[in-house]
């Protein structure tokens, strides 16, 4: 038996994937660093409970079960799985399942003070569907308008969700979305009279694994896809901050790479972020001069002449002649 001295040690050392295996649950499939299970917290047919094996956290995209917990660490999962058991009972069940030596006077887990931001407002929601892009014409038009529809295939999903409480309770919405490293959905959408960004769950960075010698950083996912349009064969490891305020959480990953390229926005926040990066990683390179006349990489991309226009002009004779055919 392993000796356990605190609940914090359980959070740190007990693998959620191993606990699920001990309980008889196997993942249906893997997507990158994420393992997807058919939720054991409620009835469902499509696997939507996601476990990030590296971070040892979980998130149920299908919504909260009877416990009203929808994600968190291994203890949060146990509280949801053995609901309505209390904290002490749950720790005992984990120790029995994982063959841990649990003392009677185990110390409770410390909980960091919760912070809030505008990007974390959507906490009263239920995800109702995740689909590949293509069917929703509004999302398709949005991505085409940003010039990255082809790059978005397989990298961005159609995310459908419903507000559960508050003045908008019962209303359904959809957005283009991608996951961050915590398994939450980062959202982006734009219409005629609105521009929308939010996060369903905990805000976090998004890491796309690649080369161990070169990492490329972006503030936003659309800038990453814009860069990918120009560099389709790139093998860099990519880190998308999803918010310039999350740079701190990425610095420990970045420092080990011999080559660090940053494509931050050309504004005060982007300049400040690069100076912060440079102080920690002196060999980091600022690549924003590539789009010196624009705010960011995506602005540069959509400023270019449309390939569709070029096609129309080069085939204008054929189109004119076809109109005369009987």
Short mmCIF file of C-alpha atoms in Angstrom, two decimals:
data_model
loop_
_atom_site.label_atom_id
_atom_site.label_comp_id
_atom_site.label_asym_id
_atom_site.label_seq_id
_atom_site.Cartn_x
_atom_site.Cartn_y
_atom_site.Cartn_z
CA UNK A 1 0.00 0.00 0.00
CA UNK A 2 1.14 3.54 -0.72
CA UNK A 3 1.24 5.91 2.25
CA UNK A 4 -1.01 8.96 1.88
CA UNK A 5 -0.65 11.97 4.19
CA UNK A 6 -3.02 14.51 2.68
CA UNK A 7 -5.89 14.92 0.23
CA UNK A 8 -3.58 17.13 -1.83
CA UNK A 9 -1.36 14.07 -2.31
CA UNK A 10 -4.36 12.12 -3.62
CA UNK A 11 -5.08 14.91 -6.12
CA UNK A 12 -1.47 14.89 -7.24
CA UNK A 13 -0.57 11.20 -7.23
CA UNK A 14 -3.75 9.22 -7.94
CA UNK A 15 -4.27 8.82 -11.68
CA UNK A 16 -7.87 9.43 -12.70
CA UNK A 17 -7.41 7.09 -15.68
CA UNK A 18 -6.18 4.33 -13.32
CA UNK A 19 -9.07 4.95 -10.92
CA UNK A 20 -11.57 4.66 -13.77
CA UNK A 21 -9.91 1.43 -14.92
CA UNK A 22 -10.15 0.00 -11.39
CA UNK A 23 -13.84 0.90 -11.41
CA UNK A 24 -14.31 -0.95 -14.70
CA UNK A 25 -14.46 2.00 -17.11
CA UNK A 26 -12.41 2.06 -20.31
CA UNK A 27 -12.09 4.99 -22.77
CA UNK A 28 -14.01 4.75 -26.04
CA UNK A 29 -11.32 6.65 -27.94
CA UNK A 30 -8.41 9.04 -27.65
CA UNK A 31 -8.09 12.50 -29.21
CA UNK A 32 -4.63 13.97 -28.65
CA UNK A 33 -4.06 14.11 -24.90
CA UNK A 34 -7.76 13.57 -24.19
CA UNK A 35 -9.47 10.24 -23.42
CA UNK A 36 -13.22 10.12 -24.04
CA UNK A 37 -15.53 7.87 -22.00
CA UNK A 38 -19.23 7.18 -22.05
CA UNK A 39 -20.24 9.11 -18.96
CA UNK A 40 -20.65 6.90 -15.92
CA UNK A 41 -22.29 9.83 -14.08
CA UNK A 42 -25.47 9.78 -16.20
CA UNK A 43 -26.99 7.86 -19.13
CA UNK A 44 -25.63 8.60 -22.61
CA UNK A 45 -24.84 6.90 -25.93
CA UNK A 46 -22.08 9.14 -27.27
CA UNK A 47 -18.80 9.37 -25.28
CA UNK A 48 -18.55 12.89 -23.89
CA UNK A 49 -16.74 12.60 -20.57
CA UNK A 50 -13.21 13.76 -21.29
CA UNK A 51 -10.10 13.06 -19.19
CA UNK A 52 -6.85 14.92 -19.80
CA UNK A 53 -4.28 12.28 -18.88
CA UNK A 54 -1.38 14.74 -18.54
CA UNK A 55 -3.22 17.22 -16.30
CA UNK A 56 -5.23 14.54 -14.46
CA UNK A 57 -8.49 16.48 -14.80
CA UNK A 58 -11.92 15.64 -16.27
CA UNK A 59 -14.83 17.44 -17.88
CA UNK A 60 -18.23 16.07 -18.90
CA UNK A 61 -19.29 17.86 -22.10
CA UNK A 62 -22.76 16.35 -21.88
CA UNK A 63 -23.57 18.20 -18.67
CA UNK A 64 -23.55 17.63 -14.93
CA UNK A 65 -25.17 14.59 -13.34
CA UNK A 66 -27.14 14.47 -10.08
CA UNK A 67 -24.15 15.78 -8.12
CA UNK A 68 -24.12 18.95 -10.28
CA UNK A 69 -20.36 18.51 -10.74
CA UNK A 70 -19.21 18.68 -14.36
CA UNK A 71 -15.43 18.56 -14.05
CA UNK A 72 -12.36 18.98 -11.89
CA UNK A 73 -9.66 16.80 -10.31
CA UNK A 74 -9.75 13.17 -9.18
CA UNK A 75 -11.46 14.03 -5.87
CA UNK A 76 -14.12 16.09 -7.67
CA UNK A 77 -14.78 13.06 -9.87
CA UNK A 78 -15.07 10.79 -6.84
CA UNK A 79 -17.55 13.19 -5.22
CA UNK A 80 -19.66 13.02 -8.39
CA UNK A 81 -19.26 9.23 -8.81
CA UNK A 82 -20.11 8.31 -5.20
CA UNK A 83 -22.65 11.07 -4.68
CA UNK A 84 -24.01 11.83 -2.06
CA UNK A 85 -21.03 10.54 -0.05
CA UNK A 86 -19.23 13.27 1.90
CA UNK A 87 -15.59 14.29 1.50
CA UNK A 88 -14.21 11.85 4.10
CA UNK A 89 -16.23 8.92 2.73
CA UNK A 90 -15.03 9.65 -0.79
CA UNK A 91 -11.37 9.70 0.26
CA UNK A 92 -11.90 6.33 1.95
CA UNK A 93 -13.48 4.88 -1.22
CA UNK A 94 -10.57 6.13 -3.35
CA UNK A 95 -8.07 4.58 -0.92
CA UNK A 96 -9.91 1.25 -0.92
CA UNK A 97 -10.14 1.16 -4.72
CA UNK A 98 -6.50 2.16 -5.29
CA UNK A 99 -5.11 0.19 -2.28
CA UNK A 100 -3.84 3.26 -0.47
CA UNK A 101 -2.89 3.49 3.20
CA UNK A 102 -5.18 6.31 4.36
CA UNK A 103 -4.62 7.70 7.89
CA UNK A 104 -7.61 8.63 10.06
CA UNK A 105 -6.39 12.23 10.45
CA UNK A 106 -5.84 12.95 6.76
CA UNK A 107 -5.69 16.67 6.00
CA UNK A 108 -8.25 18.16 3.62
CA UNK A 109 -7.22 19.37 0.18
CA UNK A 110 -6.30 23.02 -0.06
CA UNK A 111 -8.45 24.91 -2.53
CA UNK A 112 -7.01 27.94 -4.33
CA UNK A 113 -9.10 31.08 -4.27
CA UNK A 114 -11.36 31.17 -7.26
CA UNK A 115 -10.77 33.98 -9.72
CA UNK A 116 -13.21 35.27 -12.29
CA UNK A 117 -12.87 36.93 -15.66
CA UNK A 118 -15.18 37.92 -18.48
CA UNK A 119 -14.15 34.87 -20.47
CA UNK A 120 -15.44 32.57 -17.67
CA UNK A 121 -19.01 33.88 -17.46
CA UNK A 122 -20.62 30.83 -19.09
CA UNK A 123 -20.81 28.49 -16.08
CA UNK A 124 -24.56 27.81 -16.17
CA UNK A 125 -24.64 25.84 -19.40
CA UNK A 126 -25.16 22.34 -20.76
CA UNK A 127 -23.39 21.15 -23.90
CA UNK A 128 -25.99 19.52 -26.13
CA UNK A 129 -23.88 18.54 -29.13
CA UNK A 130 -20.40 18.49 -30.68
CA UNK A 131 -20.17 18.08 -34.46
CA UNK A 132 -17.61 18.34 -37.22
CA UNK A 133 -17.85 21.63 -39.12
CA UNK A 134 -19.76 21.76 -42.40
CA UNK A 135 -23.45 21.34 -41.58
CA UNK A 136 -24.01 24.66 -39.81
CA UNK A 137 -23.98 27.26 -42.58
CA UNK A 138 -23.56 30.22 -40.21
CA UNK A 139 -20.45 28.73 -38.60
CA UNK A 140 -19.18 27.77 -42.04
CA UNK A 141 -19.67 31.33 -43.30
CA UNK A 142 -17.93 32.72 -40.21
CA UNK A 143 -14.85 30.55 -40.73
CA UNK A 144 -14.77 31.28 -44.46
CA UNK A 145 -15.03 34.98 -43.69
CA UNK A 146 -11.90 34.67 -41.58
CA UNK A 147 -10.15 32.84 -44.39
CA UNK A 148 -9.39 29.67 -42.44
CA UNK A 149 -12.21 27.25 -43.28
CA UNK A 150 -9.94 24.62 -44.85
CA UNK A 151 -7.49 24.79 -41.93
CA UNK A 152 -10.39 24.56 -39.46
CA UNK A 153 -11.45 21.12 -40.73
CA UNK A 154 -10.61 18.58 -38.03
CA UNK A 155 -9.39 21.35 -35.71
CA UNK A 156 -12.59 23.27 -34.96
CA UNK A 157 -15.97 21.81 -34.03
CA UNK A 158 -19.55 23.01 -34.08
CA UNK A 159 -20.38 23.39 -30.38
CA UNK A 160 -24.05 23.47 -29.36
CA UNK A 161 -25.04 24.40 -25.82
CA UNK A 162 -27.99 25.51 -23.73
CA UNK A 163 -28.20 28.00 -20.87
CA UNK A 164 -29.56 26.25 -17.76
CA UNK A 165 -30.17 29.06 -15.26
CA UNK A 166 -30.64 32.81 -15.21
CA UNK A 167 -32.58 35.14 -17.50
CA UNK A 168 -31.52 33.22 -20.63
CA UNK A 169 -32.40 29.79 -19.22
CA UNK A 170 -33.66 27.40 -21.89
CA UNK A 171 -32.10 29.30 -24.78
CA UNK A 172 -29.83 27.37 -27.14
CA UNK A 173 -26.72 28.66 -28.91
CA UNK A 174 -23.95 27.45 -31.18
CA UNK A 175 -20.38 28.53 -31.86
CA UNK A 176 -17.17 27.49 -33.52
CA UNK A 177 -15.15 25.85 -30.75
CA UNK A 178 -11.89 24.11 -29.87
CA UNK A 179 -10.66 22.55 -26.66
CA UNK A 180 -8.04 23.90 -24.30
CA UNK A 181 -5.66 21.74 -22.27
CA UNK A 182 -8.18 21.51 -19.42
CA UNK A 183 -10.77 19.91 -21.70
CA UNK A 184 -12.98 23.02 -21.77
CA UNK A 185 -14.40 24.51 -24.97
CA UNK A 186 -13.13 27.88 -26.18
CA UNK A 187 -15.80 29.56 -28.31
CA UNK A 188 -15.76 32.12 -31.10
CA UNK A 189 -18.48 33.46 -33.37
CA UNK A 190 -19.45 36.59 -35.23
CA UNK A 191 -22.66 37.84 -36.77
CA UNK A 192 -23.91 40.99 -38.42
CA UNK A 193 -24.41 42.81 -35.12
CA UNK A 194 -22.26 40.89 -32.63
CA UNK A 195 -18.82 39.46 -31.92
CA UNK A 196 -18.64 36.69 -29.35
CA UNK A 197 -15.85 34.96 -27.42
CA UNK A 198 -16.26 32.82 -24.32
CA UNK A 199 -15.20 29.60 -22.62
CA UNK A 200 -17.41 26.72 -21.50
CA UNK A 201 -15.58 25.63 -18.37
CA UNK A 202 -12.16 26.61 -17.07
CA UNK A 203 -10.10 28.95 -19.23
CA UNK A 204 -6.78 27.47 -20.35
CA UNK A 205 -4.13 27.35 -23.07
CA UNK A 206 -4.32 24.97 -26.03
CA UNK A 207 -1.23 22.92 -26.86
CA UNK A 208 -0.76 21.16 -30.21
CA UNK A 209 2.12 18.70 -29.86
CA UNK A 210 4.88 18.72 -32.47
CA UNK A 211 8.62 19.26 -32.69
CA UNK A 212 10.59 19.07 -29.43
CA UNK A 213 13.02 21.72 -30.66
CA UNK A 214 10.66 24.45 -31.90
CA UNK A 215 7.56 26.01 -30.33
CA UNK A 216 5.36 28.69 -31.90
CA UNK A 217 3.04 30.87 -29.83
CA UNK A 218 -0.19 32.65 -30.71
CA UNK A 219 -2.65 34.73 -28.72
CA UNK A 220 -5.67 33.35 -30.59
CA UNK A 221 -6.65 30.14 -32.35
CA UNK A 222 -7.66 31.96 -35.53
CA UNK A 223 -4.14 33.38 -35.77
CA UNK A 224 -2.76 29.85 -35.43
CA UNK A 225 -4.99 28.63 -38.28
CA UNK A 226 -4.00 31.68 -40.37
CA UNK A 227 -0.32 30.83 -39.85
CA UNK A 228 -1.11 27.23 -40.76
CA UNK A 229 -2.56 28.42 -44.08
CA UNK A 230 0.88 29.87 -44.89
CA UNK A 231 2.83 27.00 -43.32
CA UNK A 232 0.86 23.82 -44.11
CA UNK A 233 3.86 21.53 -43.64
CA UNK A 234 5.02 23.02 -40.33
CA UNK A 235 5.77 20.52 -37.56
CA UNK A 236 6.23 23.03 -34.72
CA UNK A 237 4.75 22.46 -31.32
CA UNK A 238 2.08 25.16 -31.06
CA UNK A 239 0.74 26.90 -27.96
CA UNK A 240 -2.36 29.06 -28.30
CA UNK A 241 -2.82 31.21 -25.20
CA UNK A 242 -6.56 31.77 -25.81
CA UNK A 243 -6.00 34.89 -23.71
CA UNK A 244 -2.83 36.94 -23.35
CA UNK A 245 -3.43 36.80 -19.59
CA UNK A 246 -2.62 33.06 -19.62
CA UNK A 247 1.00 33.51 -20.70
CA UNK A 248 2.20 32.71 -17.16
CA UNK A 249 0.68 29.23 -17.35
CA UNK A 250 2.58 28.51 -20.58
CA UNK A 251 6.05 29.77 -19.60
CA UNK A 252 7.21 26.54 -17.96
CA UNK A 253 6.43 24.62 -21.16
CA UNK A 254 8.06 27.18 -23.43
CA UNK A 255 11.42 27.56 -21.69
CA UNK A 256 12.70 24.09 -22.66
CA UNK A 257 12.46 24.71 -26.43
CA UNK A 258 15.66 25.86 -28.23
CA UNK A 259 13.55 27.82 -30.74
CA UNK A 260 10.65 30.01 -29.56
CA UNK A 261 8.65 32.03 -32.10
CA UNK A 262 5.89 34.43 -30.98
CA UNK A 263 3.12 35.82 -33.19
CA UNK A 264 1.34 38.11 -30.70
CA UNK A 265 -1.05 40.93 -31.57
CA UNK A 266 0.47 44.26 -32.56
CA UNK A 267 -1.11 46.21 -29.71
CA UNK A 268 -0.14 47.25 -26.21
CA UNK A 269 -1.21 43.95 -24.64
CA UNK A 270 0.71 41.92 -27.23
CA UNK A 271 3.85 44.02 -26.79
CA UNK A 272 3.63 43.68 -23.01
CA UNK A 273 3.19 39.90 -23.31
CA UNK A 274 6.24 39.55 -25.52
CA UNK A 275 8.39 41.56 -23.08
CA UNK A 276 7.22 39.24 -20.31
CA UNK A 277 8.10 36.24 -22.47
CA UNK A 278 11.50 37.69 -23.36
CA UNK A 279 12.37 38.23 -19.69
CA UNK A 280 11.84 34.54 -18.96
CA UNK A 281 12.95 33.13 -22.33
CA UNK A 282 15.70 35.45 -23.68
CA UNK A 283 16.00 33.57 -26.98
CA UNK A 284 12.30 34.10 -27.85
CA UNK A 285 11.79 35.83 -31.22
CA UNK A 286 9.08 38.37 -32.03
CA UNK A 287 7.63 37.51 -35.45
CA UNK A 288 4.86 40.12 -35.46
CA UNK A 289 6.77 42.25 -37.99
CA UNK A 290 5.36 39.87 -40.61
CA UNK A 291 2.01 41.67 -40.25
CA UNK A 292 3.33 45.10 -39.22
CA UNK A 293 0.46 46.91 -41.00
CA UNK A 294 -2.18 44.80 -39.26
CA UNK A 295 -3.26 43.94 -35.73
CA UNK A 296 -2.70 40.19 -36.02
CA UNK A 297 -1.99 37.30 -38.39
CA UNK A 298 -5.64 36.77 -39.26
CA UNK A 299 -6.04 40.42 -40.27
CA UNK A 300 -3.10 39.92 -42.63
CA UNK A 301 -4.64 36.79 -44.10
CA UNK A 302 -8.08 38.23 -44.81
CA UNK A 303 -6.55 41.37 -46.35
CA UNK A 304 -5.17 39.31 -49.21
CA UNK A 305 -7.11 38.95 -52.51
CA UNK A 306 -9.57 36.09 -52.28
CA UNK A 307 -8.59 32.91 -54.11
CA UNK A 308 -12.26 32.63 -55.09
CA UNK A 309 -12.06 35.98 -56.87
CA UNK A 310 -8.91 34.89 -58.69
CA UNK A 311 -10.70 31.71 -59.82
CA UNK A 312 -13.73 33.63 -61.05
CA UNK A 313 -11.58 36.05 -63.05
CA UNK A 314 -9.50 33.29 -64.62
CA UNK A 315 -12.64 31.38 -65.69
CA UNK A 316 -14.77 34.34 -66.77
CA UNK A 317 -14.72 33.32 -70.47
CA UNK A 318 -16.06 29.83 -69.72
CA UNK A 319 -18.78 31.25 -67.48
CA UNK A 320 -19.86 33.77 -70.10
CA UNK A 321 -20.02 31.12 -72.83
CA UNK A 322 -22.01 28.72 -70.67
CA UNK A 323 -24.82 31.30 -70.43
CA UNK A 324 -25.31 31.09 -74.22
CA UNK A 325 -25.73 27.32 -74.29
CA UNK A 326 -29.22 26.05 -75.06
#
